[in-house]
Amino acid sequence: MKTKLLLATVFFLFCHLQYFAQNVILAVNSTSKTVAQLNATDGTVINANFINLSSLSPGTIKGIIRVQDKIWISDQTDNVIYIYNLDGTYSSTIPSTVGLSNIRGLNVVNSEVWVTNAGTTNGATANSIRRLSFAGASLGVYPTLGSPFDVLDVGNGTAYITSFNSEGIQTMNYAGTVTGNFVNSGVFTGIQQITKLQNGNYLIAVFSNNSSAGNNAGVYHISATNGSILNSYLVGGARGCAQMGNGNYLYTTGSGVSSINATTGATSLIISGSYQYLKALDLTLSVSEAKQEIEAKIYPNPTSGMVNVSAENEIEVITFYSLNGQILKTEKINRERKISLDISGFSSGIYLIKVKTNKGEKTVKIIKK
C-alpha cells in the first residue's frame, strides 16, 4: 500500500512540476532575504525559498523582473542588482558603480532595463531612470519626477513611472522626454508598484494615506483610458501588487502576501513576512525562438484585436506573455480545436502566445497593431 501511494505521489509531482514551473508569481521578502514562488492561478505557495540571497548579505531587496533568461533583483540599500538563473541559482551581480543609488522597481522598457533611482551616491543622478543594457552596462539616465518607485513599459512608445511623493504617475517616451501624467499630482501619496491587468487597466500599490485627496493606503484599480480610480481596496502599507490567473489580486505589506477577491474585496493572508514587489512570470519560456512541438495556426498576424487559434489537437490553455516573460492573459479552453480571443485591450507591440494542447505546446510571436 505504501509503495503504491509513493508511486502515485511521484507520478503526480512529475505531471505537475512543469506546469508549476511555467506559471508562477515571484514575491520578494526583504527580511528573510528570499524570493517565494507562488502559483500564478490562485497564489498558493509552491516554494517559500525558491531563491535565497542570504549568502550575499543583501540589504533591502525590492524589485524583481525577468531579463531574457535571467532573474534580476534590485537591492534598495546596497545599490546593486543580483542576477539569478531561472532555476533559482546565483549567476552574478551588477555593481553600484554603474550609477545605482537608492534603487527601487525596475522593468524591461524598449529592450533596455530601466531602474528607478532616487539617490546620488556612486555617481548616480537623483530622481532618474538608470538605463542598463541586458548585459548590465550603463546606457545613461533620464530625469524623472520626485522619488521614482517603479516603472512599466505600456507600449506605444510610452512608460509609466510612479512617485513615492505625491507627484502621481508620470508618462515618459522611450527617448526620455516627459510627456505628461497618467495619474495627476496630489491624488496619491506613496505609490510603489504598478502592474498591468488582463483587461488592459492598471493596478497600483499605495503605501501611504493622502489626507488632502481622501485616498488612503491600499490597492487601486486604475482606468487605462484616463487614470481615474475604478475601484479601491484599502489596506495599510501596500508595497507590491499583481493579478492572478483567477482574476483576483495579490498585494504585499510588511506583514506578508495577501489575496484580494476582486468582486467582494475580501482579503486573506497567504504567507507571512516582510514582502516587497511581485512579478508573474513563466520561468521556462524562451524569449528567443521557442521550440515548436505541435501544429497550430495563429492568425491574423499582425492583428488589430481578434486572434484565431486552431490546432490539430484539443486546446487546453492559451497564454499571452510580454517579451520579458510576464504573464498578461491566460485562457483555459474547454478542449476546443479552434478558438477566437480578443486582445484589443493590449497596447501595440510584440507579444508571445503559447498554445498548450493535450499533445504538447507551441509558442510564437504575435504583433498587436
Coordinates of C-alpha atoms in Angstrom, one line a residue, residues 47-174:
N47 CA 8.3 27.2 -2.6
A48 CA 8.8 29.9 0.1
N49 CA 12.6 29.7 -0.5
F50 CA 12.8 29.5 -4.3
I51 CA 15.8 32.0 -4.2
N52 CA 17.8 32.5 -1.0
L53 CA 20.1 35.6 -1.1
S54 CA 21.4 35.3 2.4
S55 CA 24.9 34.3 1.4
L56 CA 25.3 37.6 -0.5
S57 CA 24.4 39.6 2.7
P58 CA 22.0 41.9 0.8
G59 CA 20.3 45.0 2.2
T60 CA 16.7 45.7 1.3
I61 CA 15.8 43.6 -1.8
K62 CA 12.9 45.2 -3.5
G63 CA 12.1 44.7 -7.2
I64 CA 12.2 41.6 -9.4
I65 CA 11.9 41.0 -13.1
R66 CA 13.0 38.6 -15.8
V67 CA 15.5 39.8 -18.3
Q68 CA 15.9 37.3 -21.2
D69 CA 16.9 34.0 -19.4
K70 CA 17.8 35.6 -16.1
I71 CA 16.0 37.0 -13.0
W72 CA 17.1 40.4 -11.8
I73 CA 16.6 41.5 -8.2
S74 CA 17.2 45.1 -7.1
D75 CA 18.7 46.0 -3.7
Q76 CA 17.4 49.4 -2.5
T77 CA 20.0 50.0 0.3
D78 CA 23.1 48.2 -1.1
N79 CA 22.6 49.7 -4.5
V80 CA 23.3 46.6 -6.6
I81 CA 21.3 44.2 -8.8
Y82 CA 21.5 40.5 -8.2
I83 CA 21.2 38.2 -11.2
Y84 CA 19.9 34.6 -10.8
N85 CA 19.3 31.8 -13.3
L86 CA 15.7 30.7 -14.0
D87 CA 16.2 27.7 -11.7
G88 CA 17.0 30.0 -8.7
T89 CA 20.8 29.6 -8.7
Y90 CA 23.0 32.6 -8.4
S91 CA 24.7 34.0 -11.5
S92 CA 26.3 37.4 -11.0
T93 CA 25.9 40.9 -9.5
I94 CA 25.6 44.3 -11.3
P95 CA 27.7 46.7 -9.1
S96 CA 26.6 50.1 -7.7
T97 CA 29.4 51.7 -9.8
V98 CA 27.2 51.7 -12.9
G99 CA 25.4 54.6 -11.1
L100 CA 22.9 53.0 -8.8
S101 CA 21.7 54.7 -5.6
N102 CA 18.5 54.1 -3.6
I103 CA 17.1 51.9 -6.4
R104 CA 13.6 50.5 -6.2
G105 CA 11.5 49.0 -9.0
L106 CA 12.9 48.0 -12.4
N107 CA 11.5 46.7 -15.7
V108 CA 12.3 46.0 -19.3
V109 CA 11.4 49.0 -21.4
N110 CA 12.1 49.2 -25.1
S111 CA 14.7 46.4 -25.0
E112 CA 16.6 48.1 -22.1
V113 CA 16.3 47.7 -18.3
W114 CA 15.0 50.9 -16.7
V115 CA 15.8 51.2 -12.9
T116 CA 14.1 53.8 -10.7
N117 CA 16.9 55.7 -8.9
A118 CA 16.4 58.2 -6.1
G119 CA 19.9 58.7 -4.6
T120 CA 23.1 60.5 -5.6
T121 CA 25.9 58.2 -4.4
N122 CA 28.0 56.0 -6.8
G123 CA 27.8 58.7 -9.5
A124 CA 24.1 58.3 -9.6
T125 CA 21.6 61.0 -10.6
A126 CA 18.9 61.6 -8.1
N127 CA 15.3 61.1 -9.2
S128 CA 16.1 59.4 -12.5
I129 CA 15.8 56.3 -14.6
R130 CA 19.1 54.5 -14.8
R131 CA 19.1 52.7 -18.2
L132 CA 21.0 49.4 -18.4
S133 CA 21.7 47.0 -21.2
F134 CA 20.8 43.4 -20.9
A135 CA 24.5 42.8 -20.1
G136 CA 24.3 45.3 -17.2
A137 CA 26.2 48.2 -18.8
S138 CA 25.0 51.8 -18.2
L139 CA 23.2 53.4 -21.1
G140 CA 22.7 56.7 -19.4
V141 CA 19.9 58.4 -17.4
Y142 CA 16.6 60.0 -17.9
P143 CA 15.4 62.6 -15.2
T144 CA 12.0 61.9 -13.7
L145 CA 9.5 63.2 -11.2
G146 CA 10.5 63.1 -7.5
S147 CA 11.3 59.9 -5.7
P148 CA 10.5 57.4 -8.5
F149 CA 9.5 54.0 -7.3
D150 CA 8.5 51.8 -10.2
V151 CA 8.5 51.8 -14.0
L152 CA 6.4 49.9 -16.5
D153 CA 6.5 49.7 -20.3
V154 CA 2.9 50.2 -21.5
G155 CA 3.6 50.1 -25.3
N156 CA 3.1 52.7 -27.9
G157 CA 6.5 54.1 -27.1
T158 CA 5.5 55.1 -23.5
A159 CA 6.5 54.1 -20.0
Y160 CA 4.7 54.9 -16.7
I161 CA 6.8 56.0 -13.6
T162 CA 5.3 56.0 -10.1
S163 CA 6.3 58.5 -7.4
F164 CA 6.6 57.9 -3.7
N165 CA 5.9 61.6 -3.1
S166 CA 2.6 63.0 -4.2
E167 CA 3.6 63.6 -7.8
G168 CA 1.4 60.9 -9.3
I169 CA 2.4 58.7 -12.2
Q170 CA 4.5 60.2 -14.9
T171 CA 4.4 59.4 -18.6
M172 CA 7.7 59.3 -20.5
N173 CA 8.5 58.3 -24.0
Y174 CA 11.4 55.9 -25.0

